[in-house]
Short mmCIF file of C-alpha atoms in Angstrom, two decimals:
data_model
loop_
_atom_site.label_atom_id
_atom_site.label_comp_id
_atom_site.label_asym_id
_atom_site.label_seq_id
_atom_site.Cartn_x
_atom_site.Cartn_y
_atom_site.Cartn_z
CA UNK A 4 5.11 3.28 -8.65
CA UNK A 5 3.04 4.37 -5.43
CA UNK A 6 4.99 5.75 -3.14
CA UNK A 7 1.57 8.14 -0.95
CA UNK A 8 -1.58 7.85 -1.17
CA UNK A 9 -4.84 9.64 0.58
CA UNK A 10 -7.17 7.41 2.59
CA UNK A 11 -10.01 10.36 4.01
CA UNK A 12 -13.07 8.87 3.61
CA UNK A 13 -15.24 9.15 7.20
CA UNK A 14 -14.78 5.59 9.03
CA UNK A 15 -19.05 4.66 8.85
CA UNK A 16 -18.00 4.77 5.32
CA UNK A 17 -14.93 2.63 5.24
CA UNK A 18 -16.58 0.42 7.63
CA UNK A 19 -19.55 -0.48 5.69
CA UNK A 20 -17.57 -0.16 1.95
CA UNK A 21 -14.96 -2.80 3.40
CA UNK A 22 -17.41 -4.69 5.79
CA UNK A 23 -14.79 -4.56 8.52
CA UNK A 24 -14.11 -3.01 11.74
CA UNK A 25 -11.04 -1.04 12.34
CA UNK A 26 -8.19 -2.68 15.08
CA UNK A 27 -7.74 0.92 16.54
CA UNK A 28 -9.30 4.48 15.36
CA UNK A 29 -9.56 5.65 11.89
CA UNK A 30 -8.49 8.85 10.79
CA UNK A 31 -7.74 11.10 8.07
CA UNK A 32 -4.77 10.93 6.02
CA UNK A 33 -3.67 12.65 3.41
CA UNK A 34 -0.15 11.99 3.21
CA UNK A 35 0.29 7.77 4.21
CA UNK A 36 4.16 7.26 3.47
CA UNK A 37 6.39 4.51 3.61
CA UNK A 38 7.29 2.94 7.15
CA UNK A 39 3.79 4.45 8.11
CA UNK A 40 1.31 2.14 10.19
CA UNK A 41 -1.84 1.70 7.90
CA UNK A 42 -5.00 -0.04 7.87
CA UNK A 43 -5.39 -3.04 5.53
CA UNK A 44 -7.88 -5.62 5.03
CA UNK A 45 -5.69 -9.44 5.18
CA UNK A 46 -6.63 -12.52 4.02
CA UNK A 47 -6.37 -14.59 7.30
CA UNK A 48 -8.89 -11.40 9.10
CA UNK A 49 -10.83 -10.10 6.11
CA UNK A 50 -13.76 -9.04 8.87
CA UNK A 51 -10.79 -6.45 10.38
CA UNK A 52 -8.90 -3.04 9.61
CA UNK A 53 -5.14 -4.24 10.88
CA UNK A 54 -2.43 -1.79 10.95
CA UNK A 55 0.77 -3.14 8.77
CA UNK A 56 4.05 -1.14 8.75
CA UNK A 57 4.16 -0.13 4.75
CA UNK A 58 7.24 -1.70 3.03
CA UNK A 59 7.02 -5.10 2.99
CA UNK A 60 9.77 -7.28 5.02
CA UNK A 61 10.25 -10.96 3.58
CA UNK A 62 10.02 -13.25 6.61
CA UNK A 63 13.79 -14.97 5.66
CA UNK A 64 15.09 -11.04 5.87
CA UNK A 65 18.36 -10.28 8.63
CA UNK A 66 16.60 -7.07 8.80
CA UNK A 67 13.86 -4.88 8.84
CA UNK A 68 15.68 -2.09 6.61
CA UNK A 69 15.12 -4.11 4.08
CA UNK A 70 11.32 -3.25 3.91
CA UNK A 71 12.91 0.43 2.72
CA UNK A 72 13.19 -1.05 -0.83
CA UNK A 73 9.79 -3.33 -0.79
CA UNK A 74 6.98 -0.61 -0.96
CA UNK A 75 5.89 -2.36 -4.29
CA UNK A 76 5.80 -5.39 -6.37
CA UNK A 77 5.86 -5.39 -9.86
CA UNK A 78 3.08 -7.25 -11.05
CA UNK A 79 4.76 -9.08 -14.40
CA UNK A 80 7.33 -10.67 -11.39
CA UNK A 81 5.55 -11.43 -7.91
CA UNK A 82 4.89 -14.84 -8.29
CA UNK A 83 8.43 -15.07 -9.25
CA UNK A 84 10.78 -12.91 -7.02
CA UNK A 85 11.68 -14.31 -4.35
CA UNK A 86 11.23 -11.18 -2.09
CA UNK A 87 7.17 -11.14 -2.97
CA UNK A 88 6.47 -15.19 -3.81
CA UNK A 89 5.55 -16.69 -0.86
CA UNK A 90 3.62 -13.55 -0.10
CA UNK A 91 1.54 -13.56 -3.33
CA UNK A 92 1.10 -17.72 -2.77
CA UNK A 93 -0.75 -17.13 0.86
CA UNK A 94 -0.54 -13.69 2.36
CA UNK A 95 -2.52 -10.85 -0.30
CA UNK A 96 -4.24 -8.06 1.35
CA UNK A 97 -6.26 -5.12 0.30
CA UNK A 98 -5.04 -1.65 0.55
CA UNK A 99 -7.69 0.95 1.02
CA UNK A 100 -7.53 4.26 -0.62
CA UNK A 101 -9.01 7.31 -2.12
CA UNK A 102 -6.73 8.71 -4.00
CA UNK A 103 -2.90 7.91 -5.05
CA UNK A 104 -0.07 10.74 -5.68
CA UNK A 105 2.65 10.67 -8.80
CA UNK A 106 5.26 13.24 -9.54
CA UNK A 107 6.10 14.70 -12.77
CA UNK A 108 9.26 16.70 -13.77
CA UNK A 109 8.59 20.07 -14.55
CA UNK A 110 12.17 21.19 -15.56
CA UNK A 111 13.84 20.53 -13.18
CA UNK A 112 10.68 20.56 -10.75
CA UNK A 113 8.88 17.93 -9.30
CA UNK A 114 4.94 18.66 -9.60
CA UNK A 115 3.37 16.29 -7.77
CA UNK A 116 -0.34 15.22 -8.92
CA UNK A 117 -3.33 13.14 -7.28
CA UNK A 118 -5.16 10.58 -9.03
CA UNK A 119 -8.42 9.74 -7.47
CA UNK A 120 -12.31 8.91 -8.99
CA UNK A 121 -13.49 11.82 -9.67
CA UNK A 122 -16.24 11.41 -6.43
CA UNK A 123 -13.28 10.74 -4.42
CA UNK A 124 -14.47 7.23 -3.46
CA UNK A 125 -12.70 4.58 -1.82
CA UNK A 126 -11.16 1.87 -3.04
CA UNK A 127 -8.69 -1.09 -2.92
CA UNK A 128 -4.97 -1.63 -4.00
CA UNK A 129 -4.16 -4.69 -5.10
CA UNK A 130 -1.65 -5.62 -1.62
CA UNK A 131 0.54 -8.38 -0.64
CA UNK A 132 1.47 -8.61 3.47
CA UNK A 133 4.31 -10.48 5.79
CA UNK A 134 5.15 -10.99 9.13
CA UNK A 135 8.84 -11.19 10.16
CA UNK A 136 10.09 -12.01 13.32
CA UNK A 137 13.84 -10.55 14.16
CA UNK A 138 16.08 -13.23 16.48
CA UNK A 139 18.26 -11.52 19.10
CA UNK A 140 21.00 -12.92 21.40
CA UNK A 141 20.03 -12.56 25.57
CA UNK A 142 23.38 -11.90 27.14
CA UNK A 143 24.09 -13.09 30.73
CA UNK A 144 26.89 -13.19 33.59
CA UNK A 145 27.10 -17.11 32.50
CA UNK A 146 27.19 -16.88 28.98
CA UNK A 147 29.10 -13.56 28.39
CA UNK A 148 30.68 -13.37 24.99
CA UNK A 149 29.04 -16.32 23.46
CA UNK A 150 25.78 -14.08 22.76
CA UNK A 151 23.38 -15.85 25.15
CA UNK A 152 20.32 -17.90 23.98
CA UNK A 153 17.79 -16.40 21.09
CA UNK A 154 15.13 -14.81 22.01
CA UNK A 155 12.39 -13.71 19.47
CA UNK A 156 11.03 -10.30 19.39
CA UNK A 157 7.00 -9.46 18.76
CA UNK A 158 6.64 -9.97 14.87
CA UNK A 159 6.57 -7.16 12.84
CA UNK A 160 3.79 -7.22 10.14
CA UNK A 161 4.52 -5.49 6.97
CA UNK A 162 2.64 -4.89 3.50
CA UNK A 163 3.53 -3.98 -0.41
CA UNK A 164 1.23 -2.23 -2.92
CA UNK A 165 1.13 -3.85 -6.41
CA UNK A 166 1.77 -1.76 -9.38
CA UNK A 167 1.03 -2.77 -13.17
CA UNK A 168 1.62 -0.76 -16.10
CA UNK A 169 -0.24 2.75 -16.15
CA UNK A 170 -3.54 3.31 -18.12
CA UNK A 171 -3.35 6.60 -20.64
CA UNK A 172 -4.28 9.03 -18.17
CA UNK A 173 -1.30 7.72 -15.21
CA UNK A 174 0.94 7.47 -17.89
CA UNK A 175 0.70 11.38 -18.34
CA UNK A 176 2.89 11.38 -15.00
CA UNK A 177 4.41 8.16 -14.28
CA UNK A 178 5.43 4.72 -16.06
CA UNK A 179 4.08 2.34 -13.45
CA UNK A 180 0.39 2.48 -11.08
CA UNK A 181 -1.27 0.77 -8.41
CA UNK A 182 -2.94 -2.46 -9.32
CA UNK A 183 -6.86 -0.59 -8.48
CA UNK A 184 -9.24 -3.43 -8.12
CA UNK A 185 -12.74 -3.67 -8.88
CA UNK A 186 -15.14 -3.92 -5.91
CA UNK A 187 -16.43 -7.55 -7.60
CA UNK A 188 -13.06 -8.53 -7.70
CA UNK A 189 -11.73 -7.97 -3.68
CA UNK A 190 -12.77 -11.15 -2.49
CA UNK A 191 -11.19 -13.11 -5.91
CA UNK A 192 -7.95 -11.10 -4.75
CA UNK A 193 -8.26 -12.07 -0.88
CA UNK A 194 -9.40 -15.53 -1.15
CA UNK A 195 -8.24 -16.83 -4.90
CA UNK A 196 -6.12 -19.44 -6.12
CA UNK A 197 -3.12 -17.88 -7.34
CA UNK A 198 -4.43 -18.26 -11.44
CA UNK A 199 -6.99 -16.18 -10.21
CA UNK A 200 -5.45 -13.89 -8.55
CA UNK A 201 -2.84 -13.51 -11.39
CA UNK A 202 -6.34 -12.43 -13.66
CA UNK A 203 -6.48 -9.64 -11.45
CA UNK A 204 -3.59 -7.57 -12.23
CA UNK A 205 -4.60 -5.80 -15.15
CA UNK A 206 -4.70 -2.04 -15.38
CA UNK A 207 -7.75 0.14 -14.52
CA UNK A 208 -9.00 1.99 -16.69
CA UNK A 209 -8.95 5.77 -16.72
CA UNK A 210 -12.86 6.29 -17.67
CA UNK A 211 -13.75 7.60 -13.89
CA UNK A 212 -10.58 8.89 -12.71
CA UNK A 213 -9.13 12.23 -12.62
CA UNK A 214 -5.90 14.15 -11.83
CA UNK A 215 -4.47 16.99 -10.75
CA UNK A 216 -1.93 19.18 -9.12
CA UNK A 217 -1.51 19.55 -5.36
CA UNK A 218 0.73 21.41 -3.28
CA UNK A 219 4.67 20.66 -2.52
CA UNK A 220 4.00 20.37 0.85
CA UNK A 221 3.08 16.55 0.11
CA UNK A 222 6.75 16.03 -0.55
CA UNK A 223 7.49 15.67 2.91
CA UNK A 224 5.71 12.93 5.02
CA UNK A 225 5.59 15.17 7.81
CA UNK A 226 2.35 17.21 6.02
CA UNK A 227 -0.61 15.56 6.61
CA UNK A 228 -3.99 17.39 6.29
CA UNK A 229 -6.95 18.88 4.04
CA UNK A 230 -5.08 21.25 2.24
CA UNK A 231 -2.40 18.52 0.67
CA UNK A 232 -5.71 17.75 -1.61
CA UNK A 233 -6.15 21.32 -2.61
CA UNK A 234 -5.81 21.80 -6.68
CA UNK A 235 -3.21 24.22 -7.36
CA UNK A 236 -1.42 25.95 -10.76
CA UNK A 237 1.12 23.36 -12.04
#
């Protein structure tokens, strides 16, 4: 699965990498969680950074809790599942990153690792976005007890990171990865019919990546700075 990654690369960078321009300051991260606000490049503004909540919320959902359980899609069953279908058909995204974090049991122990290239540059996670809009009931003095008129709320705008099966060196840690695509290959994943896209979801290879051991401090979402990136003694 991915469940954090690290997105630190300075913002000229990102800028020009992703030829877009950010909806709201950049910064560092070095901890981006689920429920977390992040940038990603859509398919309907691929000139734009937008910020999407991360945990994807299918648009037919009663709520937004379900997004809790929608962080990724499998990639042998998104054009299938229902929650991820419609998504994959006309809504993909890209996901920047530099860097992804699995955890591995050591006896009992959870070591968490980071995967990055081994020049720590950016790159883009195969993504899939919604919007959802929640209906509520306006209560009045003239309608009390019948729950009033709907009224919609602002919609909420969510995203999912693909995973595929792991290449040898991700499958030292974990069963599943990200789906990492090739720079050649963004616009294909963007723009594509969904054939193409489907083309797309193979697994990276490990030729240029490396991993290693971080800090615990990662485990919580509430870290987030330089020193989560830090090798340490597994």
């Amino acid at each position: 699965m991915c469940g954090r990654y690290t997105l630190f690369t300075p913002p000229e960078e990102l800028e020009t990498r992703f030829d877009a321009t950010p909806t709201r300051p950049l910064s560092a991260r070095y901890n981006c969680a689920p429920g977390q606000e992040l940038p990603v490049v859509t398919n309907d503004a691929p000139e734009e950074f937008r910020f999407l909540k991360w945990g994807l919320v299918p648009s037919w959902a009663d709520s937004a809790s379900v997004g809790n359980n929608r962080i990724n899609a499998r990639a042998e069953t998104v054009r299938e599942k229902r929650s991820f279908a419609d998504a994959y058909e006309a809504r993909r995204c890209l996901v920047p990153s530099n860097g992804f974090y699995e955890w591995v049991d050591r006896g009992g122990r959870k070591q968490p690792y980071r995967v990055a290239f081994e020049d720590d540059r950016p790159f883009a996670m195969a993504g899939l976005w919604e919007r959802w809009t929640a209906s509520t009931k306006q209560t009045g003095l003239g309608d009390f007890g019948s729950g009033g008129p709907s009224r919609e709320q602002e919609p909420l705008e969510t995203f999912t990171v693909v995973t595929t099966e792991p290449n040898d060196l991700v499958s030292e840690l974990h069963h599943r990865m990200a789906v990492v695509l090739a720079p050649e290959d963004e616009q294909t994943w963007l723009h594509g019919d969904p054939d193409e896209a489907a083309a797309l979801l193979d697994t990276y290879p490990d030729d240029e990546l490396t991993a290693y051991p971080v800090s615990t401090r990662v485990n919580s979402p509430a870290n987030d700075g330089p020193d989560l990136i830090e090798r340490v003694e597994a």
